[in-house]
Coordinates of C-alpha atoms in Angstrom, one line a residue:
X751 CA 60.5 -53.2 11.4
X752 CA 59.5 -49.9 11.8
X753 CA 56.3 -50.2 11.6
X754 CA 55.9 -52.8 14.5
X755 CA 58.2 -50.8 16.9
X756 CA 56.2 -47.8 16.9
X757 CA 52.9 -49.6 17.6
X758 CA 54.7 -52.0 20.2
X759 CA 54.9 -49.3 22.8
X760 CA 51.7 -47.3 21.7
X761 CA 49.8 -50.8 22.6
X762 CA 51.8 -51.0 26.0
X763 CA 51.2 -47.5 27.2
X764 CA 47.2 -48.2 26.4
X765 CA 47.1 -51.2 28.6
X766 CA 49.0 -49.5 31.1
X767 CA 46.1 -46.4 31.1
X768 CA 43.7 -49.7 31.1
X769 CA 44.6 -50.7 34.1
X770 CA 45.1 -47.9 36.2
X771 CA 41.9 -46.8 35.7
X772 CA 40.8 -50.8 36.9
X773 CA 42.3 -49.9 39.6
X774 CA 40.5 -46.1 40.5
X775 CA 37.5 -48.2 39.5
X776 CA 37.8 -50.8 42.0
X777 CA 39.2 -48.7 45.0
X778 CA 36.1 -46.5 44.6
X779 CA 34.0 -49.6 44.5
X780 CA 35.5 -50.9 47.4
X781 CA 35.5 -47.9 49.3
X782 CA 31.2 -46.9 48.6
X783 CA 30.6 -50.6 49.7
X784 CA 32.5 -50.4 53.0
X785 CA 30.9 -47.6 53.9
X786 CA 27.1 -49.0 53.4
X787 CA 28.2 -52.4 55.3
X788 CA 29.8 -50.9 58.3
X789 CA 27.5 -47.8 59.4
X790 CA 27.4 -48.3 63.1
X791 CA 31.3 -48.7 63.4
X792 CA 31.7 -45.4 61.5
X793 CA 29.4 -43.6 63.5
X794 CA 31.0 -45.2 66.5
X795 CA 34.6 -44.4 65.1
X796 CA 33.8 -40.7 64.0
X797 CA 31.6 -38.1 64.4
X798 CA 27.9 -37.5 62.6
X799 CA 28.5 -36.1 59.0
X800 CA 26.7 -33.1 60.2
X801 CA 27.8 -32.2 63.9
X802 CA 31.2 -32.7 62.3
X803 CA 30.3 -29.7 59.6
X804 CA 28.7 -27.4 62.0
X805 CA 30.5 -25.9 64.7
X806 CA 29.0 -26.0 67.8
X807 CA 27.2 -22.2 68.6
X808 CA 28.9 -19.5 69.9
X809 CA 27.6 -17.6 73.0
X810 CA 25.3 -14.3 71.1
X811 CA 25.9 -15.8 67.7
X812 CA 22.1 -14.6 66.9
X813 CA 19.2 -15.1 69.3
X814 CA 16.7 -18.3 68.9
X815 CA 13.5 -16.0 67.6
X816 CA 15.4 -13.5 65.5
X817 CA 16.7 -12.8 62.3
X818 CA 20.6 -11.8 62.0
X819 CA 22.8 -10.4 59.5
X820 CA 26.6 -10.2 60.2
X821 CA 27.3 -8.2 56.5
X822 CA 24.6 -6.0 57.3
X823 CA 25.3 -5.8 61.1
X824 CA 21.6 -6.2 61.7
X825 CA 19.1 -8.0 64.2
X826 CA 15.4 -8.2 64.0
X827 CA 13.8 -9.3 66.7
X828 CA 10.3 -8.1 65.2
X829 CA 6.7 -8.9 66.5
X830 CA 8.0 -11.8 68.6
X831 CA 6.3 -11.4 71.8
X832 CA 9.3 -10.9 73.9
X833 CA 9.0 -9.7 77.2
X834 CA 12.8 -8.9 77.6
X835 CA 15.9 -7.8 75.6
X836 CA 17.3 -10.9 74.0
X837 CA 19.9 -11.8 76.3
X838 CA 22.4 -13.7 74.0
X839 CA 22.5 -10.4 71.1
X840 CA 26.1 -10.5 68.7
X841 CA 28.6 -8.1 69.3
X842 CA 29.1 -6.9 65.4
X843 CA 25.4 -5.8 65.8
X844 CA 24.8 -2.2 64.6
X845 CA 21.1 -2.1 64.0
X846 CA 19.0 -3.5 66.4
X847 CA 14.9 -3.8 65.8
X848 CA 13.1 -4.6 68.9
X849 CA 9.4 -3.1 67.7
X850 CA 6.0 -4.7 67.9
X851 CA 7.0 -6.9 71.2
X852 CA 5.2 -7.1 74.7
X853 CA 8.6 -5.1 76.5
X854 CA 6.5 -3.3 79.5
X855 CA 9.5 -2.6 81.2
X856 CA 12.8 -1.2 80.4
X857 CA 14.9 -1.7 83.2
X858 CA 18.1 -0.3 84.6
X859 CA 21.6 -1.8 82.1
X860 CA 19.2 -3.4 79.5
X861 CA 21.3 -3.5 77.0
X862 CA 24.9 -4.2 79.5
X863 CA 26.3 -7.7 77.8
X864 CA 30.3 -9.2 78.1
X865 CA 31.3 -8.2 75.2
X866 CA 29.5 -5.1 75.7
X867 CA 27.5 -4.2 72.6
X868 CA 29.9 -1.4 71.5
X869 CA 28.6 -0.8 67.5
X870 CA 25.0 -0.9 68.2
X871 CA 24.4 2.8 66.5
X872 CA 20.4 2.4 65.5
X873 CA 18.2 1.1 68.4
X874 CA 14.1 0.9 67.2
X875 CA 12.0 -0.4 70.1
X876 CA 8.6 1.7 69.1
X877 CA 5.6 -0.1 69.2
X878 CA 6.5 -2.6 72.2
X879 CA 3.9 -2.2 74.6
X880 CA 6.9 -0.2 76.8
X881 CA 5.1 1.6 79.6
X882 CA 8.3 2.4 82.1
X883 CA 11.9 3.2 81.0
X884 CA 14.0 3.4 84.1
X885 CA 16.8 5.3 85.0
X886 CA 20.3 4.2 82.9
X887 CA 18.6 1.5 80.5
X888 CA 20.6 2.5 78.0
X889 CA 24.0 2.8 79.3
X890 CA 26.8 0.4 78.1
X891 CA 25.9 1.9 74.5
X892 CA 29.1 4.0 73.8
X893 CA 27.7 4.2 70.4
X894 CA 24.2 4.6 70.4
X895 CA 23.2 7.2 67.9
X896 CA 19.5 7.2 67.1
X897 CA 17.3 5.6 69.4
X898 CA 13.0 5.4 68.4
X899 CA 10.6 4.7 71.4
X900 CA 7.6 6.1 69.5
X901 CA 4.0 4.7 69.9
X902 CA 4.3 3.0 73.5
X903 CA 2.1 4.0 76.4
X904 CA 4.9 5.7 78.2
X905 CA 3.6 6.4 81.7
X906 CA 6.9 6.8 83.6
X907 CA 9.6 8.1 81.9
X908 CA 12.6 8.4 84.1
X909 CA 14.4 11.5 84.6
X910 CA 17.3 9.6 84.2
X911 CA 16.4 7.6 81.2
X912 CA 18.9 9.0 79.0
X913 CA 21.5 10.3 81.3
X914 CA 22.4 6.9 83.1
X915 CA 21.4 5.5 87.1
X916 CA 23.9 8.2 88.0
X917 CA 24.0 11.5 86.7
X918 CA 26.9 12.9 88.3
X919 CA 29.5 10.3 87.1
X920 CA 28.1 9.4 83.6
X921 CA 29.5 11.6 80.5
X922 CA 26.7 12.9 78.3
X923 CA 24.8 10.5 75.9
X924 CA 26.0 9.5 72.4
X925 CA 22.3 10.2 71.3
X926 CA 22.0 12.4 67.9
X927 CA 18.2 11.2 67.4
X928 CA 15.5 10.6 69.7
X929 CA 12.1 9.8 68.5
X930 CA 9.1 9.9 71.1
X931 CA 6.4 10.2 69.0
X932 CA 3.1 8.9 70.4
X933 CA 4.2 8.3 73.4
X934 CA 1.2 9.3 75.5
X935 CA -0.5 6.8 77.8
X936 CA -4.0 6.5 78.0
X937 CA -6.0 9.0 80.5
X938 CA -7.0 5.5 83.0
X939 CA -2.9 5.0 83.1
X940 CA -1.7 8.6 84.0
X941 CA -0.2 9.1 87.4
X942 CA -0.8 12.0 89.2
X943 CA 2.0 14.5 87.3
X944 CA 2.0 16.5 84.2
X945 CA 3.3 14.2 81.3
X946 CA 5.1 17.4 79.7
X947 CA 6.5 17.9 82.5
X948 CA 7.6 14.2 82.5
X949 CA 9.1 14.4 79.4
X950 CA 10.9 17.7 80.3
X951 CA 13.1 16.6 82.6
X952 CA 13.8 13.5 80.9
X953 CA 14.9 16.0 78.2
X954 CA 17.1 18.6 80.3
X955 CA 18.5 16.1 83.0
X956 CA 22.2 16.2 83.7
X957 CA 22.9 18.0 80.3
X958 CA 23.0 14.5 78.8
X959 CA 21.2 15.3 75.6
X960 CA 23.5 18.5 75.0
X961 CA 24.7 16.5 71.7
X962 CA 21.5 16.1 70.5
X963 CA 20.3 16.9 67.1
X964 CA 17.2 15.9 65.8
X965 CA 14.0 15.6 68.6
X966 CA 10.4 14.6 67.5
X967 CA 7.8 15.0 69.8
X968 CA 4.9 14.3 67.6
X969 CA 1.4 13.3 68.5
X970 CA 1.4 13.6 72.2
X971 CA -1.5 15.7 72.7
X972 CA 1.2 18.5 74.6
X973 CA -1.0 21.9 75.8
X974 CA 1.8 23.4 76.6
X975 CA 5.8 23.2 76.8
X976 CA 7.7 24.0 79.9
X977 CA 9.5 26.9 80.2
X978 CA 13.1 24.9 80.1
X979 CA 12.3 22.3 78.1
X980 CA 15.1 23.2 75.4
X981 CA 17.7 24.6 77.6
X982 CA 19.8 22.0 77.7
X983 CA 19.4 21.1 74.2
X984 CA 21.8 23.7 72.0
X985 CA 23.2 21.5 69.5
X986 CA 19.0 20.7 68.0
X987 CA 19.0 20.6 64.2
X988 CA 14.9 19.4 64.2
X989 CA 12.2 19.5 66.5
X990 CA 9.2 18.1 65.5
X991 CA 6.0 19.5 67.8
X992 CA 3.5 18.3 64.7
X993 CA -0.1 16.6 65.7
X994 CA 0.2 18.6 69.1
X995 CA -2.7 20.6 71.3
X996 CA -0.6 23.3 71.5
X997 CA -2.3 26.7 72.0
X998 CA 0.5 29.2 72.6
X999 CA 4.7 29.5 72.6
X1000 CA 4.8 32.0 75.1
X1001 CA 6.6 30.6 77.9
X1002 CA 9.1 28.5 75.3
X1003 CA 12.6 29.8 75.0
X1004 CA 14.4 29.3 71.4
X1005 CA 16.7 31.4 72.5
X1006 CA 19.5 29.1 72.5
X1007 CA 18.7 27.0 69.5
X1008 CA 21.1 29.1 67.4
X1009 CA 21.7 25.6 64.9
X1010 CA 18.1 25.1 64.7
X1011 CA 17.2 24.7 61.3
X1012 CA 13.5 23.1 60.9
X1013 CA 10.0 23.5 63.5
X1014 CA 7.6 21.7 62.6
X1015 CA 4.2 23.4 64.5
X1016 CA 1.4 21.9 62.2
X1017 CA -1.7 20.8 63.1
X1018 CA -1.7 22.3 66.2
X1019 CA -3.8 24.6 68.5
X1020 CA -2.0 27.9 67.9
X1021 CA -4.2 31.2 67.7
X1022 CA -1.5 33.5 67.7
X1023 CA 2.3 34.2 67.9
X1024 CA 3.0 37.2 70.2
X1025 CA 6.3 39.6 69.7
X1026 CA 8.2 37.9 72.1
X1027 CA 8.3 34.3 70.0
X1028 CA 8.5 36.3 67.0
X1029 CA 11.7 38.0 67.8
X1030 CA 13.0 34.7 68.5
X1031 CA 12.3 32.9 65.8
X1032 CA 13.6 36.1 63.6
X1033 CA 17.1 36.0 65.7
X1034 CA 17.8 32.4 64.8
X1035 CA 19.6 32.2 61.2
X1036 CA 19.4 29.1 59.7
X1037 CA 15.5 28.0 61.1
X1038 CA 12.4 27.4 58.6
X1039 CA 8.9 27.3 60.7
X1040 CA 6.3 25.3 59.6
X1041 CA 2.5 26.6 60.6
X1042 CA 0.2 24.9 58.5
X1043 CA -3.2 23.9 60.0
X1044 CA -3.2 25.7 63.5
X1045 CA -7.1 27.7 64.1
X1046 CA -5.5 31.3 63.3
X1047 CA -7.7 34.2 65.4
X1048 CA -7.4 37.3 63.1
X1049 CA -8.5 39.8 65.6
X1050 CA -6.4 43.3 66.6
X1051 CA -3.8 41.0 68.7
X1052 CA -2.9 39.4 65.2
X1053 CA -1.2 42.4 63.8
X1054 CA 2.2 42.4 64.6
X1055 CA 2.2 38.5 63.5
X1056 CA 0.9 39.8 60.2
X1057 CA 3.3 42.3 60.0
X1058 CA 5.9 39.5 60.6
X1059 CA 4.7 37.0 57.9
X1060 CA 5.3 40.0 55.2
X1061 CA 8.6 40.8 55.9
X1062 CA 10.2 37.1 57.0
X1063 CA 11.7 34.5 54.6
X1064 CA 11.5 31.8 57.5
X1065 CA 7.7 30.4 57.2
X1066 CA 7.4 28.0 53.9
X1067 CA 3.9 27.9 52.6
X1068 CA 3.0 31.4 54.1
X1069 CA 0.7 32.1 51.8
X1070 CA -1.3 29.2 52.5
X1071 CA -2.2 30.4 56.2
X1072 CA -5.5 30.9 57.1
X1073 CA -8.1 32.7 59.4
X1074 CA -10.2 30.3 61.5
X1075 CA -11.8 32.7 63.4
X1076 CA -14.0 34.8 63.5
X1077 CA -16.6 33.7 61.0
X1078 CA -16.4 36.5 59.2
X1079 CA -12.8 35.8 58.6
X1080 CA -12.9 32.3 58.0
X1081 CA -10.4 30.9 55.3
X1082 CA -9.0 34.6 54.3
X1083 CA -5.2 34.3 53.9
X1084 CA -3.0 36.0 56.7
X1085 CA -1.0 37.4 53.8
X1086 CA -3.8 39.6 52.8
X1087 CA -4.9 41.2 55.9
X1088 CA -4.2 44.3 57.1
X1089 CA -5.3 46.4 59.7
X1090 CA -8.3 47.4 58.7
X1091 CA -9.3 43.7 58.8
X1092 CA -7.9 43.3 62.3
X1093 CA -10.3 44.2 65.4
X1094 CA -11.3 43.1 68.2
X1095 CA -15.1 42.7 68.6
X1096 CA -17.1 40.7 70.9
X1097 CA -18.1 38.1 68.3
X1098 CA -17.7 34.8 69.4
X1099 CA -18.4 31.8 67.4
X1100 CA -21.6 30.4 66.7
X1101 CA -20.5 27.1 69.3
X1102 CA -19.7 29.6 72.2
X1103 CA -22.7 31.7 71.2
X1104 CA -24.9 28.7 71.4
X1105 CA -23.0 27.4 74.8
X1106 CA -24.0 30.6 76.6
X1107 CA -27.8 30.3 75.5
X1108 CA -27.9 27.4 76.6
X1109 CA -26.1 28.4 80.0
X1110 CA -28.6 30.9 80.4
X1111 CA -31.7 28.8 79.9
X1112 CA -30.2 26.6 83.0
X1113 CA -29.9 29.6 84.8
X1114 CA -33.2 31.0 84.5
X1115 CA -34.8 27.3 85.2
X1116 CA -33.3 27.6 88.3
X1117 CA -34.1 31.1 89.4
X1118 CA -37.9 30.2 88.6
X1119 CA -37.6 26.7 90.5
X1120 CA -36.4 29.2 93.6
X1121 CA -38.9 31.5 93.2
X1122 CA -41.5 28.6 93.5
X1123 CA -39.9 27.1 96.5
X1124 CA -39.9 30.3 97.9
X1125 CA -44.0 31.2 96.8
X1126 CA -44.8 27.8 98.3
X1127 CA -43.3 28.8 102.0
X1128 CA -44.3 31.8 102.3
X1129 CA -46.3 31.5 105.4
X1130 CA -43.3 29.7 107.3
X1131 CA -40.8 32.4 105.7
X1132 CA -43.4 34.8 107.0
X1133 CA -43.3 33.5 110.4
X1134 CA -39.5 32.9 110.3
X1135 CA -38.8 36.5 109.8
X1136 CA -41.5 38.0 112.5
X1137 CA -39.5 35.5 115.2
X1138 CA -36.1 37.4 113.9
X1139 CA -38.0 40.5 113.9
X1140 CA -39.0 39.8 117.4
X1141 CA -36.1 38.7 118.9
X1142 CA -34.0 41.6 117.0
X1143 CA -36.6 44.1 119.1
X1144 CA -36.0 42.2 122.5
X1145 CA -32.3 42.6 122.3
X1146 CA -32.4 46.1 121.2
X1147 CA -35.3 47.0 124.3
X1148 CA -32.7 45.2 126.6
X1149 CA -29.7 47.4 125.0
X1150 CA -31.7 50.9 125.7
X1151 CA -32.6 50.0 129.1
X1152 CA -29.2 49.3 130.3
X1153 CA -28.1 52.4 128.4
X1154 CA -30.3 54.4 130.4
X1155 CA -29.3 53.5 133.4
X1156 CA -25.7 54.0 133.4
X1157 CA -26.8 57.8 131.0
X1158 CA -28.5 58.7 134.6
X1159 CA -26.6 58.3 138.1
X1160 CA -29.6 58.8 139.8
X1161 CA -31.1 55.8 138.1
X1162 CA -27.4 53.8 138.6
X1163 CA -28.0 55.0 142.6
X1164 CA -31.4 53.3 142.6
X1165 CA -30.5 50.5 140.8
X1166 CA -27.7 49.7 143.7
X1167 CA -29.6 50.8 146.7
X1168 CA -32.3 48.1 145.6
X1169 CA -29.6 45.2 144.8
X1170 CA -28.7 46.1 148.2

């Protein structure tokens, strides 16, 4: 029978299948019921489901009010109200955003952690209320490259800001770019010292800036620059001096700046540039000078920067520099002047002509008020200077009498023979 031995084991392997699958059937069962009748010996036996799926955290895994990204290497820490540099930060950080906090103070190894913080590259702490950054805040950052403390009231910048708590044993700084842009504190918070000069020697101390290559100085209301402020700055690429009150260059030194390749002078307070800056700026090879919106004075001492503009390839825009003053000037390109144009008379502008009026109303007011006083006194001044006129005559009767006598011995004989 054939037929019934091949169905015999066809039937017998499909109860077999039958009943192992009975038997997943009833383990799973079994098992799903345990679990729901017992759940206070299993917790007691093992672990929470979830402690036992999340590690326990690791010391600067990312701190409690920020935002991390280990495949970015990133931490923001932004507009959180801190008062103080996260204390647990991760080691793989690169890029680290501190702005829009409540900082006041940077003090001295801010940033020092175990492991030290040896990626961070990018460091943006502008707009944190920062108001004093002392001396070696940023040490322990081997590879700090751009740093931004832009729009904080900075009204004590240490000398030693970027060149570490001590100068004579630190190397230089890692620093390629340093933004202090609107860094100016208010007038009622300024200590008794020139805030470009504050700046300055947070610039040129200990040479620790030497590698840097990209400064922007923007919007701090500078009058001037100090003579040195650059000198210890000879690898500078960019320097940014925009939205400045900058009236002249004359005491600045490029001189050294031979990799400069962008200045950035708009919107400042600039009347002229005399020979001196302009040889300069013509020395350096690879530098474009940006001069847009400065209150040009076209008058005779504006000749030899005319002369200058033709001939140089260095000033982008040229053409679109203007005459501010005098009025009769006003708003004729720099390109088209020529010496005919350029003199020097005594024609101030209508402000200063107006000021001066005015100055001498005050003044005459005030002669005519003496002149008053003086008509309403006259009979005490009168008598004031007879009594001087008097007194002036006794003295001078006094002098000629004792003159007299000592001119005429007979006279000095008499006078003794009567004292005796």
């Amino acid at each position: 029978m054939p037929g019934g031995c091949s169905r015999g084991p066809a039937a017998g392997d499909g109860r077999l299948r039958l009943a192992r699958l009975a038997l997943v059937l009833l383990g799973w069962v079994s098992s799903s019921s345990l679990t729901s009748w017992a759940p206070s010996a299993a917790a007691s036996t093992s672990p929470p489901a979830s402690a036992a799926s999340a590690p326990p955290p690791l010391p600067g895994q990312c701190p409690q009010p920020c935002e991390c990204s280990e495949a970015a290497r990133t931490v923001k820490c932004v507009n959180r109200n801190l008062t103080e540099v996260p204390a647990d930060l991760p080691p793989y950080v690169r890029n680290l955003f501190l702005t829009g906090n409540q900082l006041a103070v940077l003090p001295p190894g801010a940033f020092a952690r175990r492991p030290p913080l040896a990626e961070l590259a990018a460091l943006n702490l502008s707009g944190s209320s920062l108001r004093e950054v002392c001396a070696g805040a940023f040490e322990h950052l081997p590879s700090l490259r751009q740093l931004d403390l832009s729009h904080n009231p900075l009204g004590n910048l240490s000398a030693f800001a970027f060149a570490g708590s001590d100068a004579s044993r630190s190397g230089p700084s890692p620093l390629v770019e340093l933004m202090l842009n609107h860094i100016v504190p208010p007038d009622d918070r300024r200590q008794n010292r020139s805030f470009e000069g504050m700046v300055a020697a947070a610039l040129r101390a200990g040479r620790a800036l030497r590698g840097l290559q990209c400064l922007e100085l923007a919007g701090n209301r500078f009058l001037y620059l100090p003579r040195d402020v650059l000198a210890q700055l000879p690898g500078l690429r960019h320097l940014d001096l925009r939205n400045n009150s900058l009236v002249s260059l004359t005491y600045v030194s490029f001189r050294n700046l031979t990799h400069l390749e962008s200045l950035h002078l708009e919107d400042n307070a600039l009347k002229v540039l005399h020979n001196a800056t302009l040889a300069e700026l013509q020395s350096l090879p690879h530098v474009r000078v940006f001069l847009d919106n400065n209150p040009w004075v076209c008058d005779c001492h504006m000749a030899d920067m005319v002369a200058w503009l033709k001939e140089t390839e260095v000033v982008p825009g040229k053409a679109g520099l203007t005459c501010a003053f005098p009025e009769k000037m006003r708003n004729r390109a720099l390109l088209e002047l020529n010496s005919s144009h350029l003199d020097c008379d005594p024609i101030l502008p209508p402000s200063l002509q107006t000021s001066y009026v005015f100055l001498g109303i005050v003044l005459a007011l005030i002669g005519a008020i003496f002149l008053l006083v003086l008509y309403l006194n006259r009979k005490g001044i009168k008598k004031w200077m007879h009594n001087i006129r008097d007194a002036c005559r006794d003295h001078m009767e006094g002098y000629h009498y004792r003159y007299e006598i000592n001119a005429d011995p007979r006279l000095t004989n008499l006078s003794s023979n009567s004292d005796v």
